[in-house]
XYZ file of C-alpha atoms in Angstrom:
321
model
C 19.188 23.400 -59.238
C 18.268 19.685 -57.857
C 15.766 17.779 -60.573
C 12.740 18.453 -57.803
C 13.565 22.356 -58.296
C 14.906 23.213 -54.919
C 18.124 25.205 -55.013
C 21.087 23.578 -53.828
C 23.070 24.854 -50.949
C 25.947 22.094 -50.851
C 29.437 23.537 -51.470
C 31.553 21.853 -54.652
C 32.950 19.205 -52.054
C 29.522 18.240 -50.851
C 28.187 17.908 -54.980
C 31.434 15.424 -55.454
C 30.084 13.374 -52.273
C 27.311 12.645 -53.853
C 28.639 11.785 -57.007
C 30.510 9.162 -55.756
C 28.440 7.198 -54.122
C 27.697 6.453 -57.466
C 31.032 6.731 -59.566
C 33.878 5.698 -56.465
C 35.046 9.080 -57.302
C 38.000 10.551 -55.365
C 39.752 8.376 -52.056
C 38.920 11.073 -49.364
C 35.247 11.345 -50.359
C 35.210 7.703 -49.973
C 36.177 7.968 -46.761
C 33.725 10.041 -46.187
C 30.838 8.075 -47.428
C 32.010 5.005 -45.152
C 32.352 6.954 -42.327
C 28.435 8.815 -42.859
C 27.267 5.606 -43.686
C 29.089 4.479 -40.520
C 27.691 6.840 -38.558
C 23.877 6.478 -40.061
C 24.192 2.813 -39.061
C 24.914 4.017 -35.507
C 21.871 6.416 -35.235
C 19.518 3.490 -36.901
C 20.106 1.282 -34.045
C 19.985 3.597 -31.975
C 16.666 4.877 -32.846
C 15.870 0.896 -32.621
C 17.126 0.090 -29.190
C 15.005 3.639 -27.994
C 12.070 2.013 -29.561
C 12.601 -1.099 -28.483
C 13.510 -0.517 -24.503
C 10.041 1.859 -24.859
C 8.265 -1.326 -25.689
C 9.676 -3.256 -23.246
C 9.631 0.070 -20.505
C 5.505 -0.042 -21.932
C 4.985 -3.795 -20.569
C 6.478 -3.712 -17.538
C 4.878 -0.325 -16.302
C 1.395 -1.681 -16.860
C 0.094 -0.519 -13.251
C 2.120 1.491 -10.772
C 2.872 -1.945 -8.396
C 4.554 -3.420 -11.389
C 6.491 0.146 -11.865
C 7.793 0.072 -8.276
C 8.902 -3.446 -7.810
C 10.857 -3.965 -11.134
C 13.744 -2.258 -8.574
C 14.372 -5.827 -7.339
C 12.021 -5.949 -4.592
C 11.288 -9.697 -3.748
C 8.003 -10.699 -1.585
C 4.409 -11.943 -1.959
C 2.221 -9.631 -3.873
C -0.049 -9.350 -0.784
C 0.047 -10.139 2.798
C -3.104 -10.367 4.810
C -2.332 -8.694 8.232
C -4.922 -9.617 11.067
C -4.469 -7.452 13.937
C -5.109 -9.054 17.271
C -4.273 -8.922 21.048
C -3.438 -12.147 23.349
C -7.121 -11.616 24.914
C -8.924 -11.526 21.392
C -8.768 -15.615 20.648
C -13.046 -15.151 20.228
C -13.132 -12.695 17.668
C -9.782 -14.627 15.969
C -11.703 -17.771 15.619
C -14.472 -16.523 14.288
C -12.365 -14.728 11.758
C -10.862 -17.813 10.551
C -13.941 -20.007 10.472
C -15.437 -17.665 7.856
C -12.269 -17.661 5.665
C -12.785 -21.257 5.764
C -16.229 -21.129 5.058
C -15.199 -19.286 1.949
C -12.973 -21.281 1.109
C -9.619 -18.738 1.362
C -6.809 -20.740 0.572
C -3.950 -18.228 0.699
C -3.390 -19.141 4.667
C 0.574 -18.875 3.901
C -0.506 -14.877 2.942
C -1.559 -14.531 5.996
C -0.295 -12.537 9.143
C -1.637 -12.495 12.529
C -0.174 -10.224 15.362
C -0.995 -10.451 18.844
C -0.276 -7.944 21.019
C 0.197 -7.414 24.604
C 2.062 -11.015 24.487
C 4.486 -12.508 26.994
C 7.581 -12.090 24.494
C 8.465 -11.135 21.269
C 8.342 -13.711 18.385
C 7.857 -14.967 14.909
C 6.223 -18.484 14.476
C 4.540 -20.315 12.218
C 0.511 -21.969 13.421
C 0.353 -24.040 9.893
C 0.722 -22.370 7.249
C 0.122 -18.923 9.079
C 2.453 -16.700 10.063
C 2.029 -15.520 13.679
C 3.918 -12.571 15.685
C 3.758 -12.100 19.142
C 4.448 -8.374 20.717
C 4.252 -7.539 23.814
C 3.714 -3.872 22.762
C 0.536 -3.164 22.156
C -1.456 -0.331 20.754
C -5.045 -1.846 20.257
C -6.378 -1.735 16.973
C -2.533 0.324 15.672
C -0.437 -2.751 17.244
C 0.237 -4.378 13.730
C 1.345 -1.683 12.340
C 3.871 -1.024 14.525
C 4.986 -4.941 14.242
C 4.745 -4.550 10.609
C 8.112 -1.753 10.488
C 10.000 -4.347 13.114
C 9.605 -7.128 11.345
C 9.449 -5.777 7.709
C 12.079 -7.831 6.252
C 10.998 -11.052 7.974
C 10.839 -13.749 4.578
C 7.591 -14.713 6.444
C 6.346 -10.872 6.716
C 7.812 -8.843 4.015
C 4.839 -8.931 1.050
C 4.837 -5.850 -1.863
C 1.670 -4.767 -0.077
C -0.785 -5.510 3.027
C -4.125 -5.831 3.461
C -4.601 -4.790 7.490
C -7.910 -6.030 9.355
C -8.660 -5.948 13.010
C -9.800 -9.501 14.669
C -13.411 -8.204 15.184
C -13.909 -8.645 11.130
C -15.529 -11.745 9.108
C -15.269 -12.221 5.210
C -18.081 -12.881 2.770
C -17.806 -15.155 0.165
C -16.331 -13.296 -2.385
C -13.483 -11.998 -0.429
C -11.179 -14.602 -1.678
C -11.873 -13.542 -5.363
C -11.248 -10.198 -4.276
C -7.704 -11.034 -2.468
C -6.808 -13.068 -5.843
C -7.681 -9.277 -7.653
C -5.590 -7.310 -5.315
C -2.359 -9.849 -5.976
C -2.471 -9.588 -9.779
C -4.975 -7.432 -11.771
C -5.254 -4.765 -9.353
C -2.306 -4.618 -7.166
C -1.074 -2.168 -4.909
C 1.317 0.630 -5.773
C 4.598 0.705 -3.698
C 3.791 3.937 -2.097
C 0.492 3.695 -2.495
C -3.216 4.005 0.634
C -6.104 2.336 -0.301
C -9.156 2.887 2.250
C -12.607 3.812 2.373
C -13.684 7.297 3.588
C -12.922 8.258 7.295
C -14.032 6.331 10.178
C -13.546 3.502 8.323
C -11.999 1.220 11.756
C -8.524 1.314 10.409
C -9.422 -1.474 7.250
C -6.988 -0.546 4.836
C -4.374 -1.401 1.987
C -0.828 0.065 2.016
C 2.199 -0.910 -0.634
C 5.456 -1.788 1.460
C 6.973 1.901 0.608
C 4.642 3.162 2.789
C 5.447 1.117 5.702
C 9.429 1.926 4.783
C 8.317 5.795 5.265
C 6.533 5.870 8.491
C 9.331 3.627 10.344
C 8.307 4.087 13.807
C 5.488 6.405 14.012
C 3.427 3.476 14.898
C 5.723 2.449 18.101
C 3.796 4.763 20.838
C 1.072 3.361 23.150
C -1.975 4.876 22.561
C -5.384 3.939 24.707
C -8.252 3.124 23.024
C -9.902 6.180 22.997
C -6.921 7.595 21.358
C -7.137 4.997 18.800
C -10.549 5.797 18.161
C -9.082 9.585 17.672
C -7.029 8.351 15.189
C -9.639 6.365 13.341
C -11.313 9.706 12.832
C -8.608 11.473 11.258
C -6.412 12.891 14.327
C -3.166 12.578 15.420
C -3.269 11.751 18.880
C 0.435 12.323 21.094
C 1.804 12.915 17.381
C 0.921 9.448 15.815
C 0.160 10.668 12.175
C -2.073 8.992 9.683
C -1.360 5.917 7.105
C -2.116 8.645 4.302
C 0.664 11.239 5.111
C 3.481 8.368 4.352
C 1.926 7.638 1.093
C 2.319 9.031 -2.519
C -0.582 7.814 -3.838
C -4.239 7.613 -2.309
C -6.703 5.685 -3.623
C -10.188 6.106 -2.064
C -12.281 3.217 -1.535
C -16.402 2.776 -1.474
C -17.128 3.974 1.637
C -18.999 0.990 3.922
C -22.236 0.448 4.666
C -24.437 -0.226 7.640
C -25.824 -3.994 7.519
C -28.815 -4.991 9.189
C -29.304 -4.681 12.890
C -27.191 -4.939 15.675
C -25.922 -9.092 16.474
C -24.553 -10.037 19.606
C -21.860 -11.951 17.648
C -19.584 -12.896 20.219
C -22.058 -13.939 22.389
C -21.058 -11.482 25.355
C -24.394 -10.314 25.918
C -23.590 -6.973 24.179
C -25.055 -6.470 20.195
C -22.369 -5.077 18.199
C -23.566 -2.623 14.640
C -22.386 -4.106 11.317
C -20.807 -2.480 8.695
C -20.295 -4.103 5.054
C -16.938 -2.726 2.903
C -17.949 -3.551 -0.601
C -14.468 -3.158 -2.335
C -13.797 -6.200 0.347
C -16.599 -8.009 1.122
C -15.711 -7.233 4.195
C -17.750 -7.224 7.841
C -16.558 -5.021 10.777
C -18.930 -5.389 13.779
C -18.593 -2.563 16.511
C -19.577 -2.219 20.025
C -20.513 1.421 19.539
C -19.656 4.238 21.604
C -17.967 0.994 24.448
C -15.762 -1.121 24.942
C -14.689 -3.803 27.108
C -17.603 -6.579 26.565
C -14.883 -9.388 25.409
C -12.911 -8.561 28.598
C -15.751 -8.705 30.905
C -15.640 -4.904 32.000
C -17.210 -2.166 29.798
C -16.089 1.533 29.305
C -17.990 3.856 27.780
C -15.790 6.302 25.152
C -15.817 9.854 23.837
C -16.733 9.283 20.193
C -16.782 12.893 18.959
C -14.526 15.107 18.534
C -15.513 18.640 16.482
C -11.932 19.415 14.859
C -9.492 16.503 12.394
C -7.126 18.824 11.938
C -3.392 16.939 11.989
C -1.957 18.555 14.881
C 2.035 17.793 13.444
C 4.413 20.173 12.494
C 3.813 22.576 9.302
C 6.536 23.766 8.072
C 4.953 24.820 4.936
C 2.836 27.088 7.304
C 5.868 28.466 8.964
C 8.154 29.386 6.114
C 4.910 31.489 4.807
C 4.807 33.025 8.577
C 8.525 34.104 7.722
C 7.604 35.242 4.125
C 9.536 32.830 2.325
């Protein structure tokens, strides 16, 4: 027996091992103890480089954006995507004035696309980048800009915050921008957005525009954009949340005050407030028209949001598979 009373199993060969680690007993055992000791050393470091990668592994996956972009991907941490058409310049300069007001100073972030332009082009207005379309899609018209020009060094960003023209910005939206660029970034894959209709204000991680390519590049009218707002898929244009991996849902926004006839058109448009943004969407309810000098009058229910796109979950269970 061993001195701690537990029996030995080792054979004779294993007993003269032992024994000369201490007395430099026979030649082949010491061959053996080099090469055990050898191979102990290996399996320390080893165990060491595990630990250590794990470490290194833990600091770099401290939030899923951080996870995602250690691939290489190169880009702004946010891009601020303004989406606009060439008869919108009221609603644009309004826009700005307010992040000026609020003293925004991340203009180079910024993105503005105008659609329904006389040609297709990427320019820079100061410090702001500015793309001209002539496709145009109303309030889905960046979007589709967004997958063209993707890989534009003025465009491309790890993730996008996407407004429409008719918004203005509190004053603590810039503290909030600064938030979603570092502390709380968003994931590669990843939706951000309040509850449904929420007028297409949203954040999106660049993997999301790489999935839904060009399911932004059909004209829709604006009363199928205002389909899609409420969770349709009008003439098979699917939803921001169907490309992504990861949804986040945001504080849903609130109504603000009365009705203001903001761009002085003679029309009061309601005011909603997005708190996660400090945000301001005003909307000429149930119309349209009043900053083009003709209004339209639109359909703004619809009983079913079911996605009308292909299941094929739903048809292998038809088959019984």
């Amino acid at each position: 027996k061993l001195d701690d009373g537990f029996q030995s199993r080792s054979s004779a060969h294993d007993v003269c091992l032992l024994n000369c680690y201490h007395c430099r007993g026979c030649e082949g055992c010491q061959r053996r103890v080099k090469r055990d000791c050898m191979i102990r050393n290996l399996w320390i470091g080893l165990c060491v480089q595990v630990v250590l990668s794990s470490r290194i592994a833990a600091d770099n996956i401290s939030d899923h954006a951080h996870r995602e972009f250690d691939r290489g991907f190169s880009g702004p941490a946010l891009k601020l995507v303004i989406n606009s058409n060439k008869f919108y310049w009221r609603p644009r300069a309004m826009l700005m004035g307010t992040l000026q007001a609020a003293r925004f100073q991340n203009y180079s972030d910024i993105v503005v696309v105008i659609g329904g332009s006389s040609q297709d082009q990427v320019y820079k207005d100061g410090e702001i980048t500015v793309v001209e379309t002539t496709f145009m899609s109303y309030d889905l018209t960046g979007l589709s800009a967004l997958w063209h020009q993707r890989n534009h060094p003025w465009v491309r960003a790890q993730a996008y915050l996407y407004l429409l023209d008719t918004v203005t910005v509190g004053v603590g939206f810039p503290e909030k921008f600064e938030a979603l660029s570092t502390v709380n970034r968003v994931g590669y894959e990843e939706y951000r957005a309040p509850p449904i209709p929420s007028s297409n204000i949203c954040l999106f991680g660049h993997g999301v525009v790489e999935n839904y390519k060009n399911n932004f590049d059909v004209i829709l009218s604006k009363q199928d954009g205002l389909w899609f707002e409420q969770g349709h898929a009008p003439r098979g244009v699917r939803r921001l949340d169907k490309f992504a991996s990861n949804v986040t849902t945001l504080k849903a926004r609130q109504e603000h005050g009365d009705p203001v006839d903001i761009y002085k058109t003679g029309y009061s448009r309601r005011v909603f407030w997005y708190p996660d943004l400090d945000l301001y969407k005003y909307i000429l309810w149930d119309r349209n028209g009043d900053l083009l000098g003709h209004i339209q009058y639109m359909d703004i229910i619809r009983q079913s949001t079911k996605d009308h796109s292909f299941d094929w979950k739903k048809l292998l269970r038809w088959i019984g598979l």
